[in-house]
Amino acid sequence: MAVVGVGVVGAAVGWNLARRGVRVVLVDAGRPGEGVTNWSFSWVNASNKTATRAYFDLNVAGMAAHRDLAARIGPEAWWHPSGHLRWADEIEAEARLFRTGELLTRWGYRVEPCTGADARRRFEPALAVPDDTRVLFYPDEAWVHGRRLVGRLVDEALACGAELRTGAAVRDIATGPEGRVRSLALSDGATLPVDAVVNAAGPDAARVAGLVGRRLPMREEPGAVTRLDCAESPVRRAMHTPHVEIRPDGDGSVVLHSREVDALIGASDAEPESELGLRLHALARRVVPDLDHARIARTRVVHRPVPGDGFPSVGALPSVPGYHEAVTHSGITLGPVLGRLLADEVVGGRRDPLLAEYRPDRF
Ligand SMILES: Cc1cc2nc3c(=O)[nH]c(=O)nc-3n(C[C@H](O)[C@H](O)[C@H](O)COP(=O)(O)OP(=O)(O)OC[C@H]3O[C@@H](n4cnc5c(N)ncnc54)[C@H](O)[C@@H]3O)c2cc1C
């Protein structure tokens, strides 16, 4: 079986297949973990996933799967369960945030209201947040170092007998007379005979789906992410401040993202990445003045892998025997749980109810 794409999603699928005894080849056009997974805000949460109860439950299962994974493979270098702080600076936005907080509490999710002064005293001394600002703390949330997590999962998969091919893009998928997946053609000239394939190609998933004649609609949702270098990170956890999201990235590095800055991408007079990075840095310095001394290491605009209706596409496609999909936004939160559920389905035929609304054949 081949897994096409070794980001957080493909690595989680591949490891789960390999440890269940499936002979699996992981194939990546570039290097594992260096796609969107390396340019993500990487916040593990369900507090931002309240669109439907089913999607919220899937993300809660995603959080639990991360905790299980950390216990199984060790949390070193990738797992940071330090909770999340969020606040707003406009009346309407604050009211929405606290209404969602009440809903989350009714759904059994832990949410702790506090003040700006509490947040500085208990969690983040470097924050410039007014003392009386109403802040929410989500104690069970986390951030993940995506590239390192992928590295760990790939190592674990290889130890279970998986094979890894990097720098090899899948260019064609051949099917047999009854439409069953039979082999992959790679850009390095190799042909891989396979019984089945998992499309985990992230933002390029529609192109890979097209190789079996499938049209997978994907949204166009680019995002800009900046990495700052600083001697020591002045922040200890991921945070949604009113205009910019900030988190540590390990080794004296800080990651920034903002939906407001994303809105500037794609306009006819779109700014270059370097300008977007300067904007993100300016927003972040207003909340964490110590970031004044930080230097922009790199800014990247990347594309979120978002299926047409905004929800994951996971499982087999009955019309193409042997073809499976694992394509999702929020893949950092969902990768480990989707990997486990898809492998359960491939190996044991068990279709988990958590995935009932996310079957590929709805498109
Ligand atoms: C700005 C931004 C912020 C985000 N914030 C969060 C967040 O806070 N929390 C969260 O949970 N999610 C977040 N996400 C979403 C999350 O990062 C992604 O859903 C996740 O990283 C997707 O992982 P993936 O493995 O599907 O894709 P990728 O990491 O992109 O991996 C896909 C891989 O497929 C390979 N590939 C592509 N085509 C081929 C081919 N033809 N042959 C072989 N290999 C191929 C690529 O080289 C790549 O390595 C964010 C995304 C963005 C852009």
GROMACS .gro file of C-alpha atoms and ligand atoms in nm, residues 3-11 27-45 49 59 66 150 165 168-171 186 199-205 207-208 211 221-225 240 245 247 256-259 262 300-306 326-335, ligand 1:
model
  131
    3VAL     CA    1   0.073   0.671   0.110
    4VAL     CA    2   0.114   0.972  -0.119
    5GLY     CA    3   0.235   1.273   0.083
    6VAL     CA    4   0.427   1.261   0.411
    7GLY     CA    5   0.300   1.560   0.606
    8VAL     CA    6   0.138   1.514   0.945
    9VAL     CA    7  -0.160   1.336   0.790
   10GLY     CA    8   0.032   1.093   0.565
   11ALA     CA    9   0.288   1.020   0.837
   27VAL     CA   10   0.611   0.863  -0.101
   28ASP     CA   11   0.680   1.237  -0.093
   29ALA     CA   12   0.757   1.479  -0.374
   30GLY     CA   13   0.982   1.672  -0.137
   31ARG     CA   14   1.090   1.591   0.217
   32PRO     CA   15   0.867   1.460   0.499
   33GLY     CA   16   0.704   1.732   0.709
   34GLU     CA   17   0.817   2.023   0.492
   35GLY     CA   18   0.481   2.101   0.332
   36VAL     CA   19   0.201   2.296   0.507
   37THR     CA   20   0.275   2.100   0.823
   38ASN     CA   21   0.596   2.303   0.862
   39TRP     CA   22   0.410   2.634   0.804
   40SER     CA   23   0.110   2.588   1.028
   41PHE     CA   24   0.006   2.768   1.343
   42SER     CA   25  -0.007   2.410   1.480
   43TRP     CA   26  -0.260   2.471   1.755
   44VAL     CA   27  -0.421   2.148   1.881
   45ASN     CA   28  -0.774   2.244   1.979
   49LYS     CA   29  -1.428   2.383   1.587
   59ASN     CA   30  -1.146   1.740   1.712
   66HIS     CA   31  -0.222   1.337   2.051
  150VAL     CA   32   0.644   1.387   1.124
  165ARG     CA   33   1.080   0.743  -0.096
  168ALA     CA   34   0.965   1.144  -0.589
  169ALA     CA   35   0.631   1.289  -0.697
  170VAL     CA   36   0.348   1.054  -0.792
  171ARG     CA   37   0.277   1.140  -1.156
  186LEU     CA   38   0.696   0.828  -0.986
  199ASN     CA   39  -0.407   1.032  -0.108
  200ALA     CA   40  -0.256   1.245   0.173
  201ALA     CA   41  -0.108   1.509  -0.057
  202GLY     CA   42  -0.242   1.807   0.142
  203PRO     CA   43  -0.293   2.114  -0.081
  204ASP     CA   44  -0.208   1.901  -0.389
  205ALA     CA   45  -0.471   1.639  -0.309
  207ARG     CA   46  -0.423   1.685  -0.845
  208VAL     CA   47  -0.353   1.336  -0.703
  211LEU     CA   48  -0.494   1.074  -1.143
  221GLU     CA   49  -0.744   2.947   0.143
  222PRO     CA   50  -0.387   3.075   0.157
  223GLY     CA   51  -0.226   3.177   0.485
  224ALA     CA   52   0.094   3.367   0.573
  225VAL     CA   53   0.315   3.239   0.854
  240HIS     CA   54  -0.494   3.409   2.006
  245GLU     CA   55  -0.170   3.448   1.683
  247ARG     CA   56   0.335   3.067   1.972
  256LEU     CA   57   0.314   3.430   1.396
  257HIS     CA   58  -0.009   3.412   1.196
  258SER     CA   59  -0.309   3.641   1.150
  259ARG     CA   60  -0.637   3.599   0.961
  262ASP     CA   61  -0.421   3.641   0.531
  300ARG     CA   62   0.585   3.179   0.372
  301VAL     CA   63   0.246   3.189   0.208
  302VAL     CA   64   0.104   2.836   0.200
  303HIS     CA   65  -0.230   2.684   0.104
  304ARG     CA   66  -0.459   2.520   0.354
  305PRO     CA   67  -0.581   2.178   0.234
  306VAL     CA   68  -0.955   2.245   0.268
  326ALA     CA   69  -0.704   1.159   0.397
  327VAL     CA   70  -0.738   1.529   0.322
  328THR     CA   71  -0.825   1.790   0.581
  329HIS     CA   72  -0.781   2.135   0.721
  330SER     CA   73  -0.685   2.134   1.092
  331GLY     CA   74  -0.462   1.842   1.002
  332ILE     CA   75  -0.231   1.915   1.294
  333THR     CA   76  -0.516   1.855   1.540
  334LEU     CA   77  -0.671   1.574   1.337
  335GLY     CA   78  -0.372   1.387   1.185
  364LIG     C1   79  -0.168   2.947   0.804
  364LIG     C2   80  -0.215   2.811   0.851
  364LIG     C3   81  -0.245   2.793   0.985
  364LIG     C4   82  -0.289   2.667   1.028
  364LIG     N1   83  -0.315   2.650   1.161
  364LIG     C5   84  -0.355   2.530   1.204
  364LIG     C6   85  -0.374   2.509   1.344
  364LIG     O1   86  -0.351   2.600   1.426
  364LIG     N2   87  -0.418   2.387   1.386
  364LIG     C7   88  -0.440   2.284   1.297
  364LIG     O2   89  -0.481   2.176   1.340
  364LIG     N3   90  -0.421   2.301   1.164
  364LIG     C8   91  -0.379   2.421   1.117
  364LIG     N4   92  -0.356   2.439   0.983
  364LIG     C9   93  -0.384   2.328   0.891
  364LIG    C10   94  -0.275   2.224   0.896
  364LIG     O3   95  -0.147   2.285   0.896
  364LIG    C11   96  -0.289   2.130   0.777
  364LIG     O4   97  -0.421   2.079   0.772
  364LIG    C12   98  -0.191   2.014   0.784
  364LIG     O5   99  -0.059   2.056   0.806
  364LIG    C13  100  -0.202   1.934   0.654
  364LIG     O6  101  -0.111   1.829   0.659
  364LIG     P1  102  -0.097   1.733   0.533
  364LIG     O7  103  -0.009   1.623   0.575
  364LIG     O8  104  -0.231   1.703   0.478
  364LIG     O9  105  -0.028   1.828   0.421
  364LIG     P2  106   0.126   1.865   0.400
  364LIG    O10  107   0.198   1.888   0.526
  364LIG    O11  108   0.131   1.975   0.298
  364LIG    O12  109   0.185   1.732   0.337
  364LIG    C14  110   0.151   1.691   0.206
  364LIG    C15  111   0.275   1.631   0.142
  364LIG    O13  112   0.235   1.577   0.017
  364LIG    C16  113   0.345   1.588  -0.071
  364LIG     N5  114   0.293   1.576  -0.207
  364LIG    C17  115   0.208   1.658  -0.272
  364LIG     N6  116   0.182   1.611  -0.396
  364LIG    C18  117   0.253   1.496  -0.409
  364LIG    C19  118   0.269   1.402  -0.514
  364LIG     N7  119   0.205   1.415  -0.632
  364LIG     N8  120   0.349   1.297  -0.493
  364LIG    C20  121   0.413   1.280  -0.376
  364LIG     N9  122   0.402   1.367  -0.273
  364LIG    C21  123   0.323   1.474  -0.289
  364LIG    C22  124   0.406   1.724  -0.037
  364LIG    O14  125   0.542   1.728  -0.076
  364LIG    C23  126   0.387   1.730   0.114
  364LIG    O15  127   0.502   1.692   0.186
  364LIG    C24  128  -0.307   2.561   0.936
  364LIG    C25  129  -0.273   2.580   0.802
  364LIG    C26  130  -0.227   2.703   0.760
  364LIG    C27  131  -0.189   2.721   0.617
   0.00000   0.00000   0.00000
